[in-house]
Amino acid sequence: MMPSEERGRLQASAVASLDGRRAKFARDIRTTLDQTGLNHTVAGGVAGLVSKTATAPLSRITILMQVGLVRPTEFRARLGEIVRVDGIRGLWKGNMASCIHRVPYAAINFTTFDKVKRLLTNGQVANEDISMLTRLLAGGIAGGTALTCVYPLDLIRTRLSSQVRGIGVQYSGIVQGLGSVVQTEGVLALYKGLPATLIQVVPSMAMSYASYETCKFNLAAHKLFSDETGLPTVGATLVSAVVAGMISSTAMFPIDVIRRRLQLDGTGGERSRYRGLVHCAQSMIKREGFRALYGGLSFEIMRVMPTVVLLFGSYETVKSWLACSSDSEV
Protein backbone atom coordinates (compact mmCIF):
# COMPACT_ATOMS: atom_id res chain seq x y z
CA MET A 1 0.00 0.00 0.00
CA MET A 2 1.10 3.58 -0.66
CA PRO A 3 2.34 5.36 2.51
CA SER A 4 -0.06 7.94 3.84
CA GLU A 5 2.52 10.73 3.49
CA GLU A 6 3.10 9.90 -0.18
CA ARG A 7 -0.63 9.70 -0.80
CA GLY A 8 -1.07 13.08 0.86
CA ARG A 9 1.63 14.66 -1.32
CA LEU A 10 0.03 13.29 -4.48
CA GLN A 11 -3.40 14.59 -3.45
CA ALA A 12 -1.93 18.02 -2.65
CA SER A 13 -0.14 18.04 -6.01
CA ALA A 14 -3.36 17.12 -7.84
CA VAL A 15 -5.30 19.90 -6.06
CA ALA A 16 -2.57 22.43 -6.82
CA SER A 17 -2.56 21.37 -10.49
CA LEU A 18 -6.36 21.71 -10.70
CA ASP A 19 -6.27 25.15 -9.04
CA GLY A 20 -3.56 26.21 -11.49
CA ARG A 21 -5.62 25.11 -14.48
CA ARG A 22 -8.67 26.95 -13.13
CA ALA A 23 -6.64 30.12 -12.58
CA LYS A 24 -5.20 29.91 -16.10
CA PHE A 25 -8.69 29.36 -17.55
CA ALA A 26 -9.97 32.45 -15.71
CA ARG A 27 -7.01 34.52 -16.92
CA ASP A 28 -7.55 33.36 -20.49
CA ILE A 29 -11.22 34.39 -20.34
CA ARG A 30 -10.33 37.82 -18.99
CA THR A 31 -7.64 38.34 -21.60
CA THR A 32 -9.94 37.27 -24.45
CA LEU A 33 -12.76 39.53 -23.29
CA ASP A 34 -10.40 42.47 -22.86
CA GLN A 35 -8.82 41.99 -26.29
CA THR A 36 -12.17 41.64 -28.04
CA GLY A 37 -13.73 44.56 -26.16
CA LEU A 38 -16.49 42.37 -24.73
CA ASN A 39 -15.66 43.02 -21.07
CA HIS A 40 -18.18 45.86 -20.80
CA THR A 41 -20.76 43.75 -22.66
CA VAL A 42 -20.47 40.81 -20.26
CA ALA A 43 -20.35 43.03 -17.16
CA GLY A 44 -23.41 44.95 -18.36
CA GLY A 45 -25.36 41.79 -19.13
CA VAL A 46 -24.69 40.28 -15.71
CA ALA A 47 -25.58 43.57 -14.01
CA GLY A 48 -28.88 43.76 -15.89
CA LEU A 49 -29.80 40.20 -14.94
CA VAL A 50 -29.03 40.68 -11.24
CA SER A 51 -30.77 44.04 -10.85
CA LYS A 52 -33.90 43.11 -12.80
CA THR A 53 -34.51 39.75 -11.08
CA ALA A 54 -33.97 41.14 -7.57
CA THR A 55 -36.50 43.95 -8.05
CA ALA A 56 -39.07 42.14 -10.25
CA PRO A 57 -41.94 42.20 -7.69
CA LEU A 58 -41.68 45.98 -7.23
CA SER A 59 -41.41 46.41 -10.98
CA ARG A 60 -44.62 44.46 -11.58
CA ILE A 61 -46.61 46.44 -9.01
CA THR A 62 -45.31 49.70 -10.52
CA ILE A 63 -46.44 48.67 -14.02
CA LEU A 64 -49.90 47.69 -12.75
CA MET A 65 -50.21 51.15 -11.16
CA GLN A 66 -48.96 52.92 -14.28
CA VAL A 67 -51.53 51.25 -16.54
CA GLY A 68 -54.36 51.96 -14.10
CA LEU A 69 -55.05 48.41 -12.88
CA VAL A 70 -53.96 49.16 -9.32
CA ARG A 71 -54.39 52.31 -7.22
CA PRO A 72 -51.86 53.19 -4.50
CA THR A 73 -54.53 52.63 -1.82
CA GLU A 74 -55.15 49.13 -3.20
CA PHE A 75 -51.49 48.08 -3.06
CA ARG A 76 -51.73 45.61 -0.17
CA ALA A 77 -54.99 44.09 -1.36
CA ARG A 78 -53.74 43.68 -4.94
CA LEU A 79 -50.45 42.23 -3.73
CA GLY A 80 -52.35 39.66 -1.67
CA GLU A 81 -54.64 38.89 -4.62
CA ILE A 82 -51.68 38.28 -6.94
CA VAL A 83 -50.12 35.88 -4.44
CA ARG A 84 -53.46 34.15 -3.81
CA VAL A 85 -54.34 33.72 -7.50
CA ASP A 86 -50.91 33.14 -9.06
CA GLY A 87 -48.87 32.10 -6.04
CA ILE A 88 -45.65 33.73 -4.89
CA ARG A 89 -44.28 33.20 -8.38
CA GLY A 90 -46.93 35.62 -9.63
CA LEU A 91 -44.81 38.47 -8.27
CA TRP A 92 -42.20 37.49 -10.86
CA LYS A 93 -44.68 37.17 -13.75
CA GLY A 94 -43.05 38.52 -16.87
CA ASN A 95 -39.59 38.37 -15.28
CA MET A 96 -38.29 35.91 -17.86
CA ALA A 97 -39.23 38.39 -20.58
CA SER A 98 -37.72 41.17 -18.46
CA CYS A 99 -34.42 39.30 -18.16
CA ILE A 100 -34.34 38.34 -21.84
CA HIS A 101 -34.91 42.04 -22.53
CA ARG A 102 -32.67 43.46 -19.79
CA VAL A 103 -29.53 41.39 -20.38
CA PRO A 104 -28.96 42.51 -24.00
CA TYR A 105 -30.31 45.98 -23.19
CA ALA A 106 -27.80 46.53 -20.36
CA ALA A 107 -24.98 44.91 -22.33
CA ILE A 108 -25.57 47.12 -25.38
CA ASN A 109 -26.07 50.16 -23.14
CA PHE A 110 -22.83 49.94 -21.20
CA THR A 111 -20.80 48.91 -24.26
CA THR A 112 -22.17 51.75 -26.41
CA PHE A 113 -21.63 54.29 -23.63
CA ASP A 114 -17.96 53.33 -23.32
CA LYS A 115 -17.39 53.27 -27.09
CA VAL A 116 -19.12 56.63 -27.70
CA LYS A 117 -17.14 58.27 -24.88
CA ARG A 118 -13.92 57.06 -26.47
CA LEU A 119 -15.08 58.23 -29.91
CA LEU A 120 -16.09 61.71 -28.71
CA THR A 121 -12.79 62.22 -26.86
CA ASN A 122 -10.58 60.34 -29.36
CA GLY A 123 -9.48 58.24 -26.38
CA GLN A 124 -7.22 61.11 -25.28
CA VAL A 125 -9.07 62.24 -22.14
CA ALA A 126 -8.89 60.49 -18.76
CA ASN A 127 -12.29 59.21 -17.67
CA GLU A 128 -12.49 61.48 -14.62
CA ASP A 129 -11.78 64.52 -16.83
CA ILE A 130 -14.49 63.89 -19.43
CA SER A 131 -16.94 66.78 -19.65
CA MET A 132 -20.56 66.67 -18.51
CA LEU A 133 -21.74 67.34 -22.08
CA THR A 134 -19.78 64.35 -23.42
CA ARG A 135 -21.27 62.10 -20.76
CA LEU A 136 -24.77 63.37 -21.53
CA LEU A 137 -24.34 62.74 -25.27
CA ALA A 138 -22.80 59.31 -24.76
CA GLY A 139 -25.49 58.30 -22.27
CA GLY A 140 -28.33 59.45 -24.53
CA ILE A 141 -26.90 57.66 -27.59
CA ALA A 142 -26.31 54.49 -25.56
CA GLY A 143 -29.83 54.47 -24.17
CA GLY A 144 -31.47 55.12 -27.54
CA THR A 145 -29.39 52.47 -29.31
CA ALA A 146 -30.02 49.78 -26.71
CA LEU A 147 -33.75 50.54 -26.53
CA THR A 148 -34.32 50.41 -30.28
CA CYS A 149 -32.48 47.09 -30.58
CA VAL A 150 -34.63 45.29 -28.00
CA TYR A 151 -37.89 47.25 -28.01
CA PRO A 152 -40.26 44.40 -29.03
CA LEU A 153 -39.12 42.52 -25.91
CA ASP A 154 -39.82 45.61 -23.81
CA LEU A 155 -43.34 45.80 -25.21
CA ILE A 156 -44.15 42.15 -24.54
CA ARG A 157 -42.66 42.21 -21.03
CA THR A 158 -44.92 45.17 -20.22
CA ARG A 159 -47.96 43.23 -21.40
CA LEU A 160 -46.91 40.09 -19.53
CA SER A 161 -46.23 42.04 -16.33
CA SER A 162 -49.59 43.82 -16.51
CA GLN A 163 -51.59 40.59 -16.87
CA VAL A 164 -53.97 39.65 -14.10
CA ARG A 165 -55.61 36.25 -14.49
CA GLY A 166 -59.13 36.51 -15.87
CA ILE A 167 -58.74 40.14 -16.99
CA GLY A 168 -58.16 41.04 -20.64
CA VAL A 169 -56.04 39.25 -23.23
CA GLN A 170 -53.73 36.61 -21.80
CA TYR A 171 -50.31 35.68 -23.17
CA SER A 172 -48.71 32.38 -22.22
CA GLY A 173 -45.14 33.47 -22.84
CA ILE A 174 -42.71 35.60 -24.80
CA VAL A 175 -42.84 33.78 -28.15
CA GLN A 176 -46.60 33.27 -28.07
CA GLY A 177 -47.09 36.88 -27.01
CA LEU A 178 -44.94 38.27 -29.82
CA GLY A 179 -46.72 36.05 -32.32
CA SER A 180 -50.12 37.12 -31.02
CA VAL A 181 -49.24 40.80 -31.29
CA VAL A 182 -48.08 40.38 -34.91
CA GLN A 183 -51.16 38.31 -35.82
CA THR A 184 -53.81 40.54 -34.24
CA GLU A 185 -52.21 43.99 -34.47
CA GLY A 186 -49.58 43.78 -37.20
CA VAL A 187 -45.77 43.83 -37.22
CA LEU A 188 -45.55 47.57 -36.56
CA ALA A 189 -47.39 47.01 -33.28
CA LEU A 190 -44.14 45.55 -31.91
CA TYR A 191 -42.87 49.13 -31.90
CA LYS A 192 -46.03 50.69 -30.49
CA GLY A 193 -45.04 53.44 -28.08
CA LEU A 194 -41.41 53.58 -29.30
CA PRO A 195 -41.36 57.37 -29.88
CA ALA A 196 -42.70 58.00 -26.36
CA THR A 197 -40.23 55.50 -24.95
CA LEU A 198 -37.30 57.16 -26.74
CA ILE A 199 -38.42 60.55 -25.41
CA GLN A 200 -38.32 59.03 -21.93
CA VAL A 201 -35.26 56.78 -22.18
CA VAL A 202 -32.77 58.99 -24.08
CA PRO A 203 -32.77 61.93 -21.62
CA SER A 204 -33.20 59.53 -18.69
CA MET A 205 -30.09 57.53 -19.60
CA ALA A 206 -28.20 60.72 -20.42
CA MET A 207 -28.95 62.11 -16.95
CA SER A 208 -28.31 58.75 -15.29
CA TYR A 209 -24.86 58.17 -16.77
CA ALA A 210 -23.78 61.81 -16.48
CA SER A 211 -24.90 62.22 -12.86
CA TYR A 212 -23.46 58.81 -11.89
CA GLU A 213 -20.00 59.44 -13.29
CA THR A 214 -19.84 63.08 -12.24
CA CYS A 215 -20.91 62.27 -8.69
CA LYS A 216 -18.57 59.28 -8.43
CA PHE A 217 -15.44 61.08 -9.57
CA ASN A 218 -16.26 64.24 -7.58
CA LEU A 219 -16.64 62.19 -4.40
CA ALA A 220 -13.26 60.58 -5.06
CA ALA A 221 -11.64 63.95 -5.89
CA HIS A 222 -12.80 65.35 -2.55
CA LYS A 223 -11.43 62.28 -0.71
CA LEU A 224 -14.90 61.26 0.49
CA PHE A 225 -15.00 57.80 -1.06
CA SER A 226 -11.59 57.04 -2.54
CA ASP A 227 -8.84 54.50 -1.96
CA GLU A 228 -5.15 55.18 -1.42
CA THR A 229 -4.65 55.61 -5.18
CA GLY A 230 -7.43 58.20 -5.41
CA LEU A 231 -9.86 55.95 -7.32
CA PRO A 232 -13.58 55.77 -6.35
CA THR A 233 -14.49 53.07 -3.83
CA VAL A 234 -17.62 50.93 -3.48
CA GLY A 235 -19.12 53.68 -1.33
CA ALA A 236 -18.78 56.15 -4.20
CA THR A 237 -20.49 53.68 -6.53
CA LEU A 238 -23.45 53.17 -4.18
CA VAL A 239 -23.99 56.87 -3.37
CA SER A 240 -23.63 57.90 -7.01
CA ALA A 241 -26.03 55.18 -8.16
CA VAL A 242 -28.72 56.41 -5.75
CA VAL A 243 -28.27 60.02 -6.90
CA ALA A 244 -28.43 58.98 -10.56
CA GLY A 245 -31.53 56.87 -9.99
CA MET A 246 -33.40 59.61 -8.14
CA ILE A 247 -32.66 62.25 -10.77
CA SER A 248 -33.41 60.19 -13.87
CA SER A 249 -36.51 58.35 -12.64
CA THR A 250 -38.29 61.33 -11.08
CA ALA A 251 -37.65 63.71 -13.98
CA MET A 252 -38.96 61.35 -16.67
CA PHE A 253 -41.63 59.42 -14.78
CA PRO A 254 -44.72 60.96 -16.51
CA ILE A 255 -43.31 59.97 -19.91
CA ASP A 256 -42.74 56.45 -18.59
CA VAL A 257 -46.39 56.21 -17.51
CA ILE A 258 -47.59 57.41 -20.93
CA ARG A 259 -45.40 54.97 -22.85
CA ARG A 260 -46.74 52.05 -20.74
CA ARG A 261 -50.29 53.09 -21.63
CA LEU A 262 -49.36 53.29 -25.32
CA GLN A 263 -47.74 49.85 -25.19
CA LEU A 264 -50.97 48.33 -23.88
CA ASP A 265 -53.24 50.32 -26.19
CA GLY A 266 -55.04 48.12 -28.72
CA THR A 267 -54.11 44.86 -26.99
CA GLY A 268 -55.78 41.86 -28.63
CA GLY A 269 -56.88 43.84 -31.66
CA GLU A 270 -59.15 46.17 -29.68
CA ARG A 271 -59.68 49.68 -31.02
CA SER A 272 -56.84 52.03 -30.03
CA ARG A 273 -57.87 54.79 -27.64
CA TYR A 274 -54.85 57.03 -28.12
CA ARG A 275 -53.59 58.82 -31.24
CA GLY A 276 -50.15 59.47 -29.85
CA LEU A 277 -48.10 60.78 -26.96
CA VAL A 278 -49.83 64.13 -26.51
CA HIS A 279 -53.35 62.73 -26.96
CA CYS A 280 -52.62 59.99 -24.41
CA ALA A 281 -51.44 62.55 -21.85
CA GLN A 282 -54.49 64.76 -22.46
CA SER A 283 -56.88 61.82 -22.16
CA MET A 284 -55.30 60.62 -18.91
CA ILE A 285 -55.45 64.07 -17.34
CA LYS A 286 -59.07 64.55 -18.46
CA ARG A 287 -60.30 61.16 -17.21
CA GLU A 288 -58.07 60.54 -14.19
CA GLY A 289 -56.58 63.87 -13.25
CA PHE A 290 -53.02 65.20 -13.40
CA ARG A 291 -51.94 62.84 -10.61
CA ALA A 292 -52.40 59.91 -13.00
CA LEU A 293 -49.13 60.93 -14.68
CA TYR A 294 -47.37 60.11 -11.41
CA GLY A 295 -49.29 56.91 -10.62
CA GLY A 296 -46.88 54.51 -8.93
CA LEU A 297 -44.07 57.06 -8.45
CA SER A 298 -43.46 56.13 -4.81
CA PHE A 299 -43.11 52.46 -5.74
CA GLU A 300 -40.96 53.39 -8.73
CA ILE A 301 -38.55 55.16 -6.38
CA MET A 302 -38.61 52.12 -4.06
CA ARG A 303 -37.76 49.97 -7.09
CA VAL A 304 -35.20 52.28 -8.66
CA MET A 305 -33.03 52.69 -5.57
CA PRO A 306 -32.10 49.00 -5.21
CA THR A 307 -32.17 48.57 -8.99
CA VAL A 308 -29.54 51.21 -9.75
CA VAL A 309 -27.41 50.18 -6.77
CA LEU A 310 -27.45 46.55 -7.95
CA LEU A 311 -27.00 47.58 -11.60
CA PHE A 312 -23.97 49.81 -11.18
CA GLY A 313 -22.60 47.81 -8.24
CA SER A 314 -22.79 44.52 -10.16
CA TYR A 315 -21.35 46.16 -13.25
CA GLU A 316 -18.36 47.59 -11.39
CA THR A 317 -17.78 44.29 -9.56
CA VAL A 318 -17.88 42.11 -12.67
CA LYS A 319 -15.84 44.65 -14.64
CA SER A 320 -13.22 44.65 -11.90
CA TRP A 321 -13.11 40.84 -11.91
CA LEU A 322 -12.66 40.87 -15.66
CA ALA A 323 -9.75 43.26 -15.12
CA CYS A 324 -11.08 45.99 -17.36
CA SER A 325 -8.58 48.81 -17.79
CA SER A 326 -9.15 51.70 -15.42
CA ASP A 327 -9.21 54.28 -18.19
CA SER A 328 -12.36 52.72 -19.69
CA GLU A 329 -14.25 52.77 -16.42
CA VAL A 330 -17.96 53.60 -16.53
Coordinates of N, CA and C in Angstrom, one line a residue, residues 44-149:
G44 N -22.1 44.3 -18.3 CA -23.4 45.0 -18.4 C -24.5 43.9 -18.4
G45 N -24.3 42.8 -19.1 CA -25.4 41.8 -19.1 C -25.6 41.2 -17.8
V46 N -24.5 40.8 -17.1 CA -24.7 40.3 -15.7 C -25.4 41.3 -14.8
A47 N -25.0 42.5 -14.9 CA -25.6 43.6 -14.0 C -27.1 43.7 -14.3
G48 N -27.5 43.7 -15.5 CA -28.9 43.8 -15.9 C -29.7 42.6 -15.3
L49 N -29.1 41.4 -15.4 CA -29.8 40.2 -14.9 C -30.0 40.3 -13.4
V50 N -29.0 40.6 -12.7 CA -29.0 40.7 -11.2 C -30.0 41.7 -10.8
S51 N -29.9 42.9 -11.3 CA -30.8 44.0 -10.9 C -32.2 43.8 -11.2
K52 N -32.5 43.3 -12.4 CA -33.9 43.1 -12.8 C -34.6 42.0 -12.0
T53 N -33.9 40.9 -11.8 CA -34.5 39.8 -11.1 C -34.8 40.1 -9.6
A54 N -33.8 40.8 -9.0 CA -34.0 41.1 -7.6 C -35.1 42.1 -7.3
T55 N -35.5 42.9 -8.3 CA -36.5 44.0 -8.1 C -37.8 43.7 -8.9
A56 N -37.9 42.5 -9.4 CA -39.1 42.1 -10.3 C -40.4 42.4 -9.6
P57 N -40.6 42.0 -8.3 CA -41.9 42.2 -7.7 C -42.3 43.7 -7.6
L58 N -41.4 44.5 -7.3 CA -41.7 46.0 -7.2 C -41.9 46.5 -8.6
S59 N -41.2 46.0 -9.6 CA -41.4 46.4 -11.0 C -42.8 46.1 -11.5
R60 N -43.3 44.9 -11.1 CA -44.6 44.5 -11.6 C -45.7 45.3 -11.0
I61 N -45.6 45.6 -9.7 CA -46.6 46.4 -9.0 C -46.6 47.8 -9.6
T62 N -45.4 48.4 -9.9 CA -45.3 49.7 -10.5 C -46.0 49.7 -11.9
I63 N -45.8 48.7 -12.7 CA -46.4 48.7 -14.0 C -47.9 48.6 -13.9
L64 N -48.4 47.8 -13.0 CA -49.9 47.7 -12.7 C -50.5 49.0 -12.3
M65 N -49.7 49.8 -11.5 CA -50.2 51.1 -11.2 C -50.2 52.1 -12.3
Q66 N -49.1 52.0 -13.2 CA -49.0 52.9 -14.3 C -50.1 52.7 -15.3
V67 N -50.5 51.5 -15.5 CA -51.5 51.3 -16.5 C -52.9 51.3 -16.0
G68 N -53.1 51.7 -14.7 CA -54.4 52.0 -14.1 C -55.1 50.8 -13.5
L69 N -54.4 49.6 -13.4 CA -55.1 48.4 -12.9 C -55.0 48.3 -11.4
V70 N -54.1 49.1 -10.8 CA -54.0 49.2 -9.3 C -53.8 50.6 -8.9
R71 N -54.5 51.0 -7.8 CA -54.4 52.3 -7.2 C -53.5 52.2 -6.0
P72 N -52.8 53.3 -5.7 CA -51.9 53.2 -4.5 C -52.5 52.7 -3.2
T73 N -53.8 53.1 -3.0 CA -54.5 52.6 -1.8 C -54.9 51.1 -1.9
E74 N -54.8 50.5 -3.1 CA -55.2 49.1 -3.2 C -53.9 48.2 -3.2
F75 N -52.7 48.8 -2.9 CA -51.5 48.1 -3.1 C -51.5 46.8 -2.3
R76 N -51.8 46.8 -1.0 CA -51.7 45.6 -0.2 C -52.7 44.6 -0.6
A77 N -53.9 45.0 -0.9 CA -55.0 44.1 -1.4 C -54.6 43.4 -2.7
R78 N -54.1 44.2 -3.6 CA -53.7 43.7 -4.9 C -52.6 42.7 -4.8
L79 N -51.6 43.1 -4.0 CA -50.5 42.2 -3.7 C -50.9 40.9 -3.2
G80 N -51.8 40.9 -2.2 CA -52.3 39.7 -1.7 C -53.1 38.9 -2.7
E81 N -53.9 39.6 -3.6 CA -54.6 38.9 -4.6 C -53.7 38.2 -5.6
I82 N -52.6 38.9 -6.0 CA -51.7 38.3 -6.9 C -51.1 37.0 -6.4
V83 N -50.7 37.0 -5.1 CA -50.1 35.9 -4.4 C -51.2 34.8 -4.3
R84 N -52.4 35.1 -4.0 CA -53.5 34.1 -3.8 C -53.8 33.5 -5.1
V85 N -53.9 34.3 -6.2 CA -54.3 33.7 -7.5 C -53.2 33.0 -8.2
D86 N -52.0 33.7 -8.3 CA -50.9 33.1 -9.1 C -49.8 32.5 -8.2
G87 N -49.9 32.6 -6.9 CA -48.9 32.1 -6.0 C -47.8 33.1 -5.9
I88 N -46.8 32.8 -5.1 CA -45.7 33.7 -4.9 C -44.9 34.0 -6.2
R89 N -45.0 33.0 -7.1 CA -44.3 33.2 -8.4 C -45.0 34.3 -9.2
G90 N -46.2 34.6 -8.9 CA -46.9 35.6 -9.6 C -46.3 37.0 -9.5
L91 N -45.5 37.2 -8.4 CA -44.8 38.5 -8.3 C -43.7 38.6 -9.3
W92 N -43.3 37.5 -9.8 CA -42.2 37.5 -10.9 C -42.8 37.2 -12.3
K93 N -44.1 37.4 -12.4 CA -44.7 37.2 -13.8 C -44.1 38.2 -14.7
G94 N -43.7 37.7 -15.9 CA -43.1 38.5 -16.9 C -41.6 38.7 -16.6
N95 N -41.0 38.1 -15.6 CA -39.6 38.4 -15.3 C -38.7 37.7 -16.3
M96 N -39.1 36.6 -16.8 CA -38.3 35.9 -17.9 C -38.2 36.8 -19.1
A97 N -39.3 37.4 -19.5 CA -39.2 38.4 -20.6 C -38.4 39.6 -20.2
S98 N -38.5 40.0 -18.9 CA -37.7 41.2 -18.5 C -36.2 40.9 -18.6
C99 N -35.8 39.7 -18.1 CA -34.4 39.3 -18.2 C -33.9 39.1 -19.6
I100 N -34.7 38.5 -20.4 CA -34.3 38.3 -21.8 C -34.2 39.7 -22.5
H101 N -35.0 40.7 -22.0 CA -34.9 42.0 -22.5 C -33.8 42.8 -21.9
R102 N -33.6 42.6 -20.5 CA -32.7 43.5 -19.8 C -31.2 43.1 -20.0
V103 N -30.9 41.8 -20.2 CA -29.5 41.4 -20.4 C -28.9 42.0 -21.6
P104 N -29.5 41.8 -22.8 CA -29.0 42.5 -24.0 C -29.1 44.0 -23.9
Y105 N -30.2 44.5 -23.3 CA -30.3 46.0 -23.2 C -29.2 46.6 -22.4
A106 N -28.9 46.0 -21.2 CA -27.8 46.5 -20.4 C -26.4 46.3 -21.0
A107 N -26.3 45.2 -21.7 CA -25.0 44.9 -22.3 C -24.7 45.9 -23.4
I108 N -25.7 46.1 -24.3 CA -25.6 47.1 -25.4 C -25.4 48.5 -24.8
N109 N -26.1 48.8 -23.8 CA -26.1 50.2 -23.1 C -24.7 50.5 -22.6
F110 N -24.1 49.7 -21.8 CA -22.8 49.9 -21.2 C -21.7 49.9 -22.3
T111 N -21.8 49.0 -23.2 CA -20.8 48.9 -24.3 C -20.8 50.1 -25.1
T112 N -22.0 50.6 -25.6 CA -22.2 51.7 -26.4 C -21.7 53.0 -25.7
F113 N -22.0 53.1 -24.4 CA -21.6 54.3 -23.6 C -20.1 54.4 -23.6
D114 N -19.4 53.3 -23.4 CA -18.0 53.3 -23.3 C -17.4 53.7 -24.7
K115 N -17.9 53.0 -25.7 CA -17.4 53.3 -27.1 C -17.6 54.7 -27.5
V116 N -18.8 55.3 -27.3 CA -19.1 56.6 -27.7 C -18.3 57.6 -26.9
K117 N -18.0 57.4 -25.7 CA -17.1 58.3 -24.9 C -15.8 58.3 -25.5
R118 N -15.2 57.1 -25.9 CA -13.9 57.1 -26.5 C -13.9 57.8 -27.8
L119 N -15.0 57.6 -28.6 CA -15.1 58.2 -29.9 C -15.1 59.8 -29.8
L120 N -15.9 60.3 -28.9 CA -16.1 61.7 -28.7 C -14.8 62.4 -28.2
T121 N -14.0 61.6 -27.4 CA -12.8 62.2 -26.9 C -11.5 61.7 -27.6
N122 N -11.7 60.9 -28.6 CA -10.6 60.3 -29.4 C -9.7 59.5 -28.4
G123 N -10.2 59.1 -27.3 CA -9.5 58.2 -26.4 C -8.3 59.0 -25.7
Q124 N -8.3 60.3 -25.8 CA -7.2 61.1 -25.3 C -7.5 61.7 -23.9
V125 N -8.7 61.6 -23.4 CA -9.1 62.2 -22.1 C -9.3 61.2 -21.1
A126 N -8.7 61.4 -19.9 CA -8.9 60.5 -18.8 C -10.4 60.5 -18.4
N127 N -10.9 59.3 -17.9 CA -12.3 59.2 -17.7 C -12.8 60.2 -16.7
E128 N -12.0 60.5 -15.6 CA -12.5 61.5 -14.6 C -12.5 62.9 -15.1
D129 N -11.8 63.2 -16.3 CA -11.8 64.5 -16.8 C -12.8 64.8 -18.0
I130 N -13.5 63.7 -18.3 CA -14.5 63.9 -19.4 C -15.6 64.9 -19.0
S131 N -16.0 65.7 -20.0 CA -16.9 66.8 -19.7 C -18.3 66.2 -19.4
M132 N -19.2 67.0 -18.8 CA -20.6 66.7 -18.5 C -21.3 66.5 -19.8
L133 N -21.1 67.4 -20.8 CA -21.7 67.3 -22.1 C -21.4 66.0 -22.8
T134 N -20.2 65.6 -22.8 CA -19.8 64.4 -23.4 C -20.5 63.2 -22.8
R135 N -20.6 63.2 -21.5 CA -21.3 62.1 -20.8 C -22.8 62.1 -21.1
L136 N -23.4 63.3 -21.2 CA -24.8 63.4 -21.5 C -25.0 62.8 -22.9
L137 N -24.2 63.2 -23.9 CA -24.3 62.7 -25.3 C -24.1 61.2 -25.4
A138 N -23.1 60.7 -24.7 CA -22.8 59.3 -24.8 C -23.9 58.5 -24.1
G139 N -24.4 59.0 -23.0 CA -25.5 58.3 -22.3 C -26.8 58.3 -23.1
G140 N -27.1 59.4 -23.7 CA -28.3 59.4 -24.5 C -28.2 58.5 -25.7
I141 N -27.1 58.5 -26.4 CA -26.9 57.7 -27.6 C -26.9 56.2 -27.2
A142 N -26.3 55.9 -26.0 CA -26.3 54.5 -25.6 C -27.7 54.0 -25.2
G143 N -28.5 54.8 -24.5 CA -29.8 54.5 -24.2 C -30.7 54.3 -25.4
G144 N -30.6 55.2 -26.3 CA -31.5 55.1 -27.5 C -31.1 53.9 -28.4
T145 N -29.8 53.6 -28.5 CA -29.4 52.5 -29.3 C -29.9 51.2 -28.7
A146 N -29.6 51.0 -27.4 CA -30.0 49.8 -26.7 C -31.5 49.6 -26.8
L147 N -32.3 50.6 -26.5 CA -33.7 50.5 -26.5 C -34.3 50.1 -27.9
T148 N -33.8 50.7 -28.9 CA -34.3 50.4 -30.3 C -34.0 49.0 -30.7
C149 N -32.9 48.5 -30.2 CA -32.5 47.1 -30.6 C -33.4 46.0 -29.9

